[in-house]
Every structure is written in structure tokens, then in C-alpha cells.
Amino acid sequence: MAASMASQAAARGLRTATSKHLLLDKLKCTWRSPRRWLNLQEYQSKKLMQESGVAVQRFYVADTASEALEAAKRLDAKEIVLKAQILAGGRGKGVFDSGLKGGVHLTKDPAVVGELANKMLGFNLTTKQTPKDGVKVKMVMVAEALDISRETYFAILMDRACNGPVMVGSPQGGMDIEEVAASSPELIFKAADQIKRLYDLFLKVDATQVEVNPLGETPEGQVVCFDAKISFDDNAEFRQKAVFAMDDMTESDPTETEAAKWDLKYIGLDGNIACFVNGAGLAMATCDIIDLHGGKPANFLDLGGGVKERQVYEAFKLLTADPKVEAILVNIFGGIVNCAVIANGITKACRELELKVPLVVRLEGTNVNEAKRILSDSGLPITAAENLDDAARKAVAAIKK
Ligand code: ADP
Ligand code: MG
């Protein structure tokens, strides 16, 4: 494996370059939820690792301080490590709003585990990977601590350039691997064995990434995965039911979860103009043009094609439930979508949900005249817009009033 290829792959993996990230970069927005796709907590990933014969330290999980204390006693270890379970990395250097510094703590005294757990559970932990208010810690891992004589980075991730998985490793320091192989071949063997097992796991669970940082070595030469982060291919959900069933969704934005139920693609953003659009391209353009006119989108919502009246209603319900929303901008281009279906959904939603914020509607395409008639006959205070630019301008102006 060429070094440049490895570093490129590593960069791609570490950046988790998803379309969501690209979108947010483009809009210069931050999203409200730290995650969207299936991610498992460290303890869940480690369970999967154990099942594949990968070496992880003994651990329990606890959701109360007294349980954590009990777990620490039960472990009966020389030293114990207490780790906050959130989906973001960088926990070791994180800070809690309880004042406690560090989401990973080592101690020899089980009583201290109880005290620390008290300052972790129920508090928000902020790390360089979380939103700025952090993420509430609902569970901690109580594990046996081991001395680590060497910490390395190891990951397996899907790489487009290679059309397959790439292994990325980074030894700490410039350790000469040939020398290690000659002086202590058992270490190479053990690492290779662990890597082989991690690769088997990568294939078995349809992972897109298995990241172990640190993959550590104890003074006795034991190779152990001290941290675990596995990302999964959502397209494999149908054959990975057990893995996907572990997703507790507690760190997801509830609105995104609800939207997914109705087949709506919703991403919460931090502005105040709700967007109601069909097609991802048009949704992006709409967010962009709102930005151009000095507004900020409250969300990215793609209704998709083949929209039913019920979906329109549910989408409106989601948008209006957001207290930040001060105006709604509908921008629909009816190709497959029948504008009249949208118009009926909108009028029904406006009446039933007693819409309180200004609504600007731009419809174009299939059956647009009928749709316009439905809207104007409704008697509802809807501002009609001629085109995308006009619509964005009117939505921004509606808020400034
Ligand atoms: P994060 O990556 O979120 O900061 P880690 O699980 O990597 O969290 O833990 C941070 C650091 O804590 C590790 O780099 C390692 O030095 C130490 N550590 C973690 N687990 C153990 C353990 N079981 N025994 C000893 N040290 C540990
Ligand atoms: Mg780590």
C-alpha cells in the first residue's frame, strides 16, 4: 500500500466526508444533532469486537453512580478506567458542565469511580467533536485499566480510490518494524492476529470504518483495542438487523428521526426560515438563496418525488413544531410531483396546525394553475411568489417585519 494512498484514505476516513458534511460546509451552518447515521457507542462496538475474538479489556456499563461503583468492585482490577459513553471522540480531553475535566479517568479506588460517575452521568460532555453545548452522558463504561507501553492508531476503512477497504496504521514514534520483527516476533504475530480479527469483523458487520485509537500494547506484549469506533453501511441494514437494532437513537435529532419515518430527508440547521422543497438540488439552492438574501435556513428538507398529501402534512407538522422557525418557505418544482397535491396538503396543514408564522409559497410545473387556485380559494394568508429569488426575498422580509 502506497503511503500517499494510505494518508489520503486516512484523511478521507477521519473527515467522514459525507454529503451532510459537504452540505453544512457549503451553507456555513452547524447542525443541531451530532449524528445522523448509525453509530454505536464504544461499549457496543466492543461487544461486537469481543464476539470476533478481538482483545478488549474487561468492562461493565452503568447508568447510575451506584451501579458504576458496584461494577468497579466487581471488576476487582488493579486499576480501573471510567469512560463516558457518547458518540463523539476526543472524550479524554473533553469537559463536563459539572466542572469535571476529562471524559476518561483512571483510578485504583472503586469509591472514586462512584464519585466521578456522579459528575459524569446526567451532565453534558463537550469535546472537539461535539456541538458546543456538548452531549448528555447517559451511560458510563467501567473497565479494567491496563498499562499501555505503546499507543498506535489503526483503522480499516472503505476507500473509493482502491475500490475496497484500506488499512491505515500509524505507530507512535519511528519504531523500526524490522527490528521488532527480529527481536520480538511474537509481537508482530499478536498484532497481525488482532488486525486479522478486526478485518474479519469489518467484513462481517458491513462496516465502512473500524477505527481503533489507541490500539495499544501492554508491557507484557499484549495487543489490546482500548477504544473502538465502528461506522456501518446503511445499505446493509437488511442483513445486519442485530447491529442496527442496537441503535438507541438517543443522540439523534428527534425531528430527523420522525422525518425519516415519513420518508422525508430532513436536516436541522441553526437558522429561522424553514424550507419545504422537493429534490436535494433544489433544497440546496433554496438554502443558498435564503443565505444570499440575508436569511438563515432552519432546515434542509427534501420531500422527494411521489409526494402524498399526508407527507406534506407531516412535513409541515415537523417544521412548525420547531420553535426557532419564524417563516416557512415552500419551493416546489412539480415534475413527477403534482402541485395540486402539495397545495391540498398545505391548506390542510395550515388549518389543522393553525399556522402562526408567515408562509411564502412558490410552485411551478405540473398542474400549477390548479394548485394556485386551491391556495387562493383557501382564504389563508399565504404569500405567493413568482420565482425562487422572489420567494427567498419575501421569506426574509416576512421575518424582518
Ligand atoms: P477518546 O478517544 O474519546 O479520548 P479513549 O478511549 O481513546 O477516548 O481514551 C483516551 C485515553 O485513555 C487513551 O488514549 C488511553 O491512553 C487511555 N485509556 C483508555 N482506555 C484505557 C484502559 N482500559 N487502560 C488504560 N488506559 C486507557
Ligand atoms: Mg480514542
JSON list of C-alpha atoms in Angstrom, two decimals, residues 85-242:
[
{"chain": "A", "resi": 85, "resn": "GLN", "atom": "CA", "xyz": [-20.21, 6.90, 26.59]},
{"chain": "A", "resi": 86, "resn": "ILE", "atom": "CA", "xyz": [-21.09, 9.42, 23.90]},
{"chain": "A", "resi": 87, "resn": "LEU", "atom": "CA", "xyz": [-20.80, 9.06, 20.15]},
{"chain": "A", "resi": 88, "resn": "ALA", "atom": "CA", "xyz": [-18.17, 11.76, 19.72]},
{"chain": "A", "resi": 89, "resn": "GLY", "atom": "CA", "xyz": [-14.44, 11.18, 20.05]},
{"chain": "A", "resi": 90, "resn": "GLY", "atom": "CA", "xyz": [-11.90, 13.24, 21.96]},
{"chain": "A", "resi": 91, "resn": "ARG", "atom": "CA", "xyz": [-13.55, 12.34, 25.26]},
{"chain": "A", "resi": 92, "resn": "GLY", "atom": "CA", "xyz": [-10.25, 12.08, 27.08]},
{"chain": "A", "resi": 93, "resn": "LYS", "atom": "CA", "xyz": [-9.72, 15.81, 26.58]},
{"chain": "A", "resi": 94, "resn": "GLY", "atom": "CA", "xyz": [-13.36, 16.81, 26.99]},
{"chain": "A", "resi": 95, "resn": "VAL", "atom": "CA", "xyz": [-15.00, 18.88, 29.74]},
{"chain": "A", "resi": 96, "resn": "PHE", "atom": "CA", "xyz": [-18.31, 18.31, 31.58]},
{"chain": "A", "resi": 97, "resn": "ASP", "atom": "CA", "xyz": [-20.72, 21.06, 32.53]},
{"chain": "A", "resi": 98, "resn": "SER", "atom": "CA", "xyz": [-20.43, 19.68, 36.07]},
{"chain": "A", "resi": 99, "resn": "GLY", "atom": "CA", "xyz": [-16.93, 21.14, 36.03]},
{"chain": "A", "resi": 100, "resn": "LEU", "atom": "CA", "xyz": [-15.23, 17.75, 35.75]},
{"chain": "A", "resi": 101, "resn": "LYS", "atom": "CA", "xyz": [-12.38, 17.70, 33.26]},
{"chain": "A", "resi": 102, "resn": "GLY", "atom": "CA", "xyz": [-11.85, 14.62, 31.11]},
{"chain": "A", "resi": 103, "resn": "GLY", "atom": "CA", "xyz": [-14.34, 12.00, 29.91]},
{"chain": "A", "resi": 104, "resn": "VAL", "atom": "CA", "xyz": [-11.82, 9.21, 30.60]},
{"chain": "A", "resi": 105, "resn": "HIS", "atom": "CA", "xyz": [-10.43, 8.74, 34.12]},
{"chain": "A", "resi": 106, "resn": "LEU", "atom": "CA", "xyz": [-8.06, 6.22, 35.63]},
{"chain": "A", "resi": 107, "resn": "THR", "atom": "CA", "xyz": [-8.13, 5.32, 39.33]},
{"chain": "A", "resi": 108, "resn": "LYS", "atom": "CA", "xyz": [-7.18, 2.49, 41.65]},
{"chain": "A", "resi": 109, "resn": "ASP", "atom": "CA", "xyz": [-10.01, 3.20, 44.10]},
{"chain": "A", "resi": 110, "resn": "PRO", "atom": "CA", "xyz": [-13.54, 1.92, 43.30]},
{"chain": "A", "resi": 111, "resn": "ALA", "atom": "CA", "xyz": [-15.01, 4.63, 45.57]},
{"chain": "A", "resi": 112, "resn": "VAL", "atom": "CA", "xyz": [-13.52, 7.28, 43.28]},
{"chain": "A", "resi": 113, "resn": "VAL", "atom": "CA", "xyz": [-15.31, 5.61, 40.35]},
{"chain": "A", "resi": 114, "resn": "GLY", "atom": "CA", "xyz": [-18.61, 6.28, 42.13]},
{"chain": "A", "resi": 115, "resn": "GLU", "atom": "CA", "xyz": [-17.69, 9.93, 42.75]},
{"chain": "A", "resi": 116, "resn": "LEU", "atom": "CA", "xyz": [-16.52, 10.51, 39.19]},
{"chain": "A", "resi": 117, "resn": "ALA", "atom": "CA", "xyz": [-19.59, 8.79, 37.71]},
{"chain": "A", "resi": 118, "resn": "ASN", "atom": "CA", "xyz": [-21.69, 11.22, 39.74]},
{"chain": "A", "resi": 119, "resn": "LYS", "atom": "CA", "xyz": [-20.04, 14.12, 37.92]},
{"chain": "A", "resi": 120, "resn": "MET", "atom": "CA", "xyz": [-20.44, 12.46, 34.52]},
{"chain": "A", "resi": 121, "resn": "LEU", "atom": "CA", "xyz": [-23.93, 10.94, 34.40]},
{"chain": "A", "resi": 122, "resn": "GLY", "atom": "CA", "xyz": [-26.64, 13.41, 33.52]},
{"chain": "A", "resi": 123, "resn": "PHE", "atom": "CA", "xyz": [-24.10, 16.10, 32.61]},
{"chain": "A", "resi": 124, "resn": "ASN", "atom": "CA", "xyz": [-23.09, 17.34, 29.16]},
{"chain": "A", "resi": 125, "resn": "LEU", "atom": "CA", "xyz": [-19.65, 16.45, 27.88]},
{"chain": "A", "resi": 126, "resn": "THR", "atom": "CA", "xyz": [-18.13, 18.81, 25.33]},
{"chain": "A", "resi": 127, "resn": "THR", "atom": "CA", "xyz": [-15.27, 17.59, 23.15]},
{"chain": "A", "resi": 128, "resn": "LYS", "atom": "CA", "xyz": [-13.77, 18.91, 19.93]},
{"chain": "A", "resi": 129, "resn": "GLN", "atom": "CA", "xyz": [-16.20, 16.68, 18.04]},
{"chain": "A", "resi": 130, "resn": "THR", "atom": "CA", "xyz": [-19.48, 17.59, 19.81]},
{"chain": "A", "resi": 131, "resn": "PRO", "atom": "CA", "xyz": [-21.75, 20.60, 19.30]},
{"chain": "A", "resi": 132, "resn": "LYS", "atom": "CA", "xyz": [-20.62, 23.42, 21.61]},
{"chain": "A", "resi": 133, "resn": "ASP", "atom": "CA", "xyz": [-23.12, 22.62, 24.36]},
{"chain": "A", "resi": 134, "resn": "GLY", "atom": "CA", "xyz": [-21.88, 19.05, 24.42]},
{"chain": "A", "resi": 135, "resn": "VAL", "atom": "CA", "xyz": [-23.82, 15.81, 24.62]},
{"chain": "A", "resi": 136, "resn": "LYS", "atom": "CA", "xyz": [-25.57, 14.48, 27.70]},
{"chain": "A", "resi": 137, "resn": "VAL", "atom": "CA", "xyz": [-23.89, 11.42, 29.17]},
{"chain": "A", "resi": 138, "resn": "LYS", "atom": "CA", "xyz": [-26.40, 8.69, 29.94]},
{"chain": "A", "resi": 139, "resn": "MET", "atom": "CA", "xyz": [-24.04, 5.80, 30.37]},
{"chain": "A", "resi": 140, "resn": "VAL", "atom": "CA", "xyz": [-20.50, 5.14, 31.51]},
{"chain": "A", "resi": 141, "resn": "MET", "atom": "CA", "xyz": [-18.15, 2.26, 30.87]},
{"chain": "A", "resi": 142, "resn": "VAL", "atom": "CA", "xyz": [-16.27, 0.87, 33.84]},
{"chain": "A", "resi": 143, "resn": "ALA", "atom": "CA", "xyz": [-13.31, -1.12, 32.55]},
{"chain": "A", "resi": 144, "resn": "GLU", "atom": "CA", "xyz": [-10.15, -2.75, 33.68]},
{"chain": "A", "resi": 145, "resn": "ALA", "atom": "CA", "xyz": [-7.24, -0.39, 33.05]},
{"chain": "A", "resi": 146, "resn": "LEU", "atom": "CA", "xyz": [-4.05, -1.80, 31.62]},
{"chain": "A", "resi": 147, "resn": "ASP", "atom": "CA", "xyz": [-0.61, -0.24, 31.40]},
{"chain": "A", "resi": 148, "resn": "ILE", "atom": "CA", "xyz": [0.00, 0.85, 27.86]},
{"chain": "A", "resi": 149, "resn": "SER", "atom": "CA", "xyz": [3.62, 0.88, 26.78]},
{"chain": "A", "resi": 150, "resn": "ARG", "atom": "CA", "xyz": [2.86, 1.90, 23.21]},
{"chain": "A", "resi": 151, "resn": "GLU", "atom": "CA", "xyz": [-0.20, 3.55, 21.68]},
{"chain": "A", "resi": 152, "resn": "THR", "atom": "CA", "xyz": [-0.76, 3.27, 17.93]},
{"chain": "A", "resi": 153, "resn": "TYR", "atom": "CA", "xyz": [-3.55, 4.23, 15.57]},
{"chain": "A", "resi": 154, "resn": "PHE", "atom": "CA", "xyz": [-5.21, 1.61, 13.44]},
{"chain": "A", "resi": 155, "resn": "ALA", "atom": "CA", "xyz": [-8.20, 1.77, 11.14]},
{"chain": "A", "resi": 156, "resn": "ILE", "atom": "CA", "xyz": [-9.78, -0.13, 8.29]},
{"chain": "A", "resi": 157, "resn": "LEU", "atom": "CA", "xyz": [-11.94, 1.96, 6.04]},
{"chain": "A", "resi": 158, "resn": "MET", "atom": "CA", "xyz": [-13.62, 1.81, 2.67]},
{"chain": "A", "resi": 159, "resn": "ASP", "atom": "CA", "xyz": [-11.65, 3.72, 0.10]},
{"chain": "A", "resi": 160, "resn": "ARG", "atom": "CA", "xyz": [-13.06, 4.75, -3.25]},
{"chain": "A", "resi": 161, "resn": "ALA", "atom": "CA", "xyz": [-9.67, 5.10, -4.92]},
{"chain": "A", "resi": 162, "resn": "CYS", "atom": "CA", "xyz": [-8.85, 1.46, -4.11]},
{"chain": "A", "resi": 163, "resn": "ASN", "atom": "CA", "xyz": [-12.39, 0.22, -4.68]},
{"chain": "A", "resi": 164, "resn": "GLY", "atom": "CA", "xyz": [-12.17, -1.55, -1.38]},
{"chain": "A", "resi": 165, "resn": "PRO", "atom": "CA", "xyz": [-11.00, -1.46, 2.21]},
{"chain": "A", "resi": 166, "resn": "VAL", "atom": "CA", "xyz": [-7.74, 0.17, 3.14]},
{"chain": "A", "resi": 167, "resn": "MET", "atom": "CA", "xyz": [-5.82, -0.35, 6.36]},
{"chain": "A", "resi": 168, "resn": "VAL", "atom": "CA", "xyz": [-4.33, 2.73, 7.92]},
{"chain": "A", "resi": 169, "resn": "GLY", "atom": "CA", "xyz": [-1.82, 2.50, 10.70]},
{"chain": "A", "resi": 170, "resn": "SER", "atom": "CA", "xyz": [0.34, 4.97, 12.50]},
{"chain": "A", "resi": 171, "resn": "PRO", "atom": "CA", "xyz": [2.93, 3.80, 15.00]},
{"chain": "A", "resi": 172, "resn": "GLN", "atom": "CA", "xyz": [3.83, 6.24, 17.70]},
{"chain": "A", "resi": 173, "resn": "GLY", "atom": "CA", "xyz": [7.43, 7.26, 17.17]},
{"chain": "A", "resi": 174, "resn": "GLY", "atom": "CA", "xyz": [9.58, 5.88, 14.42]},
{"chain": "A", "resi": 175, "resn": "MET", "atom": "CA", "xyz": [9.83, 2.34, 15.70]},
{"chain": "A", "resi": 176, "resn": "ASP", "atom": "CA", "xyz": [11.70, 0.17, 13.25]},
{"chain": "A", "resi": 177, "resn": "ILE", "atom": "CA", "xyz": [9.30, -2.62, 12.43]},
{"chain": "A", "resi": 178, "resn": "GLU", "atom": "CA", "xyz": [12.04, -4.93, 11.02]},
{"chain": "A", "resi": 179, "resn": "GLU", "atom": "CA", "xyz": [13.89, -4.67, 14.26]},
{"chain": "A", "resi": 180, "resn": "VAL", "atom": "CA", "xyz": [10.78, -5.54, 16.22]},
{"chain": "A", "resi": 181, "resn": "ALA", "atom": "CA", "xyz": [10.18, -8.48, 13.91]},
{"chain": "A", "resi": 182, "resn": "ALA", "atom": "CA", "xyz": [13.69, -9.78, 14.53]},
{"chain": "A", "resi": 183, "resn": "SER", "atom": "CA", "xyz": [13.91, -9.17, 18.27]},
{"chain": "A", "resi": 184, "resn": "SER", "atom": "CA", "xyz": [10.36, -9.98, 19.31]},
{"chain": "A", "resi": 185, "resn": "PRO", "atom": "CA", "xyz": [8.49, -11.76, 16.50]},
{"chain": "A", "resi": 186, "resn": "GLU", "atom": "CA", "xyz": [5.66, -12.70, 18.88]},
{"chain": "A", "resi": 187, "resn": "LEU", "atom": "CA", "xyz": [4.61, -9.03, 18.97]},
{"chain": "A", "resi": 188, "resn": "ILE", "atom": "CA", "xyz": [4.25, -8.88, 15.22]},
{"chain": "A", "resi": 189, "resn": "PHE", "atom": "CA", "xyz": [2.29, -12.10, 15.29]},
{"chain": "A", "resi": 190, "resn": "LYS", "atom": "CA", "xyz": [-0.06, -10.82, 18.00]},
{"chain": "A", "resi": 191, "resn": "ALA", "atom": "CA", "xyz": [-0.66, -7.53, 16.23]},
{"chain": "A", "resi": 192, "resn": "ALA", "atom": "CA", "xyz": [-1.23, -9.35, 12.94]},
{"chain": "A", "resi": 193, "resn": "ASP", "atom": "CA", "xyz": [-3.66, -11.69, 14.66]},
{"chain": "A", "resi": 194, "resn": "GLN", "atom": "CA", "xyz": [-5.64, -8.76, 16.09]},
{"chain": "A", "resi": 195, "resn": "ILE", "atom": "CA", "xyz": [-5.65, -6.97, 12.76]},
{"chain": "A", "resi": 196, "resn": "LYS", "atom": "CA", "xyz": [-6.87, -10.09, 11.00]},
{"chain": "A", "resi": 197, "resn": "ARG", "atom": "CA", "xyz": [-9.71, -10.39, 13.51]},
{"chain": "A", "resi": 198, "resn": "LEU", "atom": "CA", "xyz": [-10.58, -6.72, 13.09]},
{"chain": "A", "resi": 199, "resn": "TYR", "atom": "CA", "xyz": [-10.69, -7.23, 9.34]},
{"chain": "A", "resi": 200, "resn": "ASP", "atom": "CA", "xyz": [-12.98, -10.25, 9.74]},
{"chain": "A", "resi": 201, "resn": "LEU", "atom": "CA", "xyz": [-15.23, -8.09, 11.89]},
{"chain": "A", "resi": 202, "resn": "PHE", "atom": "CA", "xyz": [-15.12, -5.27, 9.32]},
{"chain": "A", "resi": 203, "resn": "LEU", "atom": "CA", "xyz": [-16.44, -7.68, 6.66]},
{"chain": "A", "resi": 204, "resn": "LYS", "atom": "CA", "xyz": [-18.88, -9.49, 8.92]},
{"chain": "A", "resi": 205, "resn": "VAL", "atom": "CA", "xyz": [-20.79, -6.41, 10.06]},
{"chain": "A", "resi": 206, "resn": "ASP", "atom": "CA", "xyz": [-20.65, -4.49, 6.74]},
{"chain": "A", "resi": 207, "resn": "ALA", "atom": "CA", "xyz": [-18.62, -1.71, 8.28]},
{"chain": "A", "resi": 208, "resn": "THR", "atom": "CA", "xyz": [-17.44, 1.31, 6.35]},
{"chain": "A", "resi": 209, "resn": "GLN", "atom": "CA", "xyz": [-14.89, 2.03, 9.04]},
{"chain": "A", "resi": 210, "resn": "VAL", "atom": "CA", "xyz": [-13.39, 0.31, 12.06]},
{"chain": "A", "resi": 211, "resn": "GLU", "atom": "CA", "xyz": [-11.18, 2.71, 13.96]},
{"chain": "A", "resi": 212, "resn": "VAL", "atom": "CA", "xyz": [-9.08, 1.76, 16.97]},
{"chain": "A", "resi": 213, "resn": "ASN", "atom": "CA", "xyz": [-7.35, 4.67, 18.65]},
{"chain": "A", "resi": 214, "resn": "PRO", "atom": "CA", "xyz": [-5.41, 3.66, 20.54]},
{"chain": "A", "resi": 215, "resn": "LEU", "atom": "CA", "xyz": [-4.53, 0.16, 19.54]},
{"chain": "A", "resi": 216, "resn": "GLY", "atom": "CA", "xyz": [-2.21, -0.36, 22.48]},
{"chain": "A", "resi": 217, "resn": "GLU", "atom": "CA", "xyz": [0.40, -2.76, 23.62]},
{"chain": "A", "resi": 218, "resn": "THR", "atom": "CA", "xyz": [0.90, -3.65, 27.28]},
{"chain": "A", "resi": 219, "resn": "PRO", "atom": "CA", "xyz": [4.37, -4.08, 28.83]},
{"chain": "A", "resi": 220, "resn": "GLU", "atom": "CA", "xyz": [3.68, -7.84, 28.66]},
{"chain": "A", "resi": 221, "resn": "GLY", "atom": "CA", "xyz": [3.28, -7.60, 24.90]},
{"chain": "A", "resi": 222, "resn": "GLN", "atom": "CA", "xyz": [-0.46, -8.00, 24.81]},
{"chain": "A", "resi": 223, "resn": "VAL", "atom": "CA", "xyz": [-2.16, -6.10, 21.98]},
{"chain": "A", "resi": 224, "resn": "VAL", "atom": "CA", "xyz": [-5.46, -4.54, 23.09]},
{"chain": "A", "resi": 225, "resn": "CYS", "atom": "CA", "xyz": [-8.08, -2.32, 21.45]},
{"chain": "A", "resi": 226, "resn": "PHE", "atom": "CA", "xyz": [-8.53, 0.43, 24.04]},
{"chain": "A", "resi": 227, "resn": "ASP", "atom": "CA", "xyz": [-11.05, 2.46, 22.09]},
{"chain": "A", "resi": 228, "resn": "ALA", "atom": "CA", "xyz": [-13.47, 1.50, 19.34]},
{"chain": "A", "resi": 229, "resn": "LYS", "atom": "CA", "xyz": [-15.40, 3.30, 16.69]},
{"chain": "A", "resi": 230, "resn": "ILE", "atom": "CA", "xyz": [-17.28, 1.42, 14.01]},
{"chain": "A", "resi": 231, "resn": "SER", "atom": "CA", "xyz": [-19.28, 3.02, 11.22]},
{"chain": "A", "resi": 232, "resn": "PHE", "atom": "CA", "xyz": [-21.71, 0.96, 9.21]},
{"chain": "A", "resi": 233, "resn": "ASP", "atom": "CA", "xyz": [-23.01, 0.86, 5.69]},
{"chain": "A", "resi": 234, "resn": "ASP", "atom": "CA", "xyz": [-26.67, 1.87, 5.98]},
{"chain": "A", "resi": 235, "resn": "ASN", "atom": "CA", "xyz": [-27.43, -0.03, 2.78]},
{"chain": "A", "resi": 236, "resn": "ALA", "atom": "CA", "xyz": [-26.63, -3.24, 4.65]},
{"chain": "A", "resi": 237, "resn": "GLU", "atom": "CA", "xyz": [-29.33, -2.70, 7.24]},
{"chain": "A", "resi": 238, "resn": "PHE", "atom": "CA", "xyz": [-31.46, -5.51, 5.78]},
{"chain": "A", "resi": 239, "resn": "ARG", "atom": "CA", "xyz": [-28.83, -8.10, 6.60]},
{"chain": "A", "resi": 240, "resn": "GLN", "atom": "CA", "xyz": [-27.43, -6.52, 9.75]},
{"chain": "A", "resi": 241, "resn": "LYS", "atom": "CA", "xyz": [-30.63, -6.43, 11.76]},
{"chain": "A", "resi": 242, "resn": "ALA", "atom": "CA", "xyz": [-28.93, -7.26, 15.06]}
]
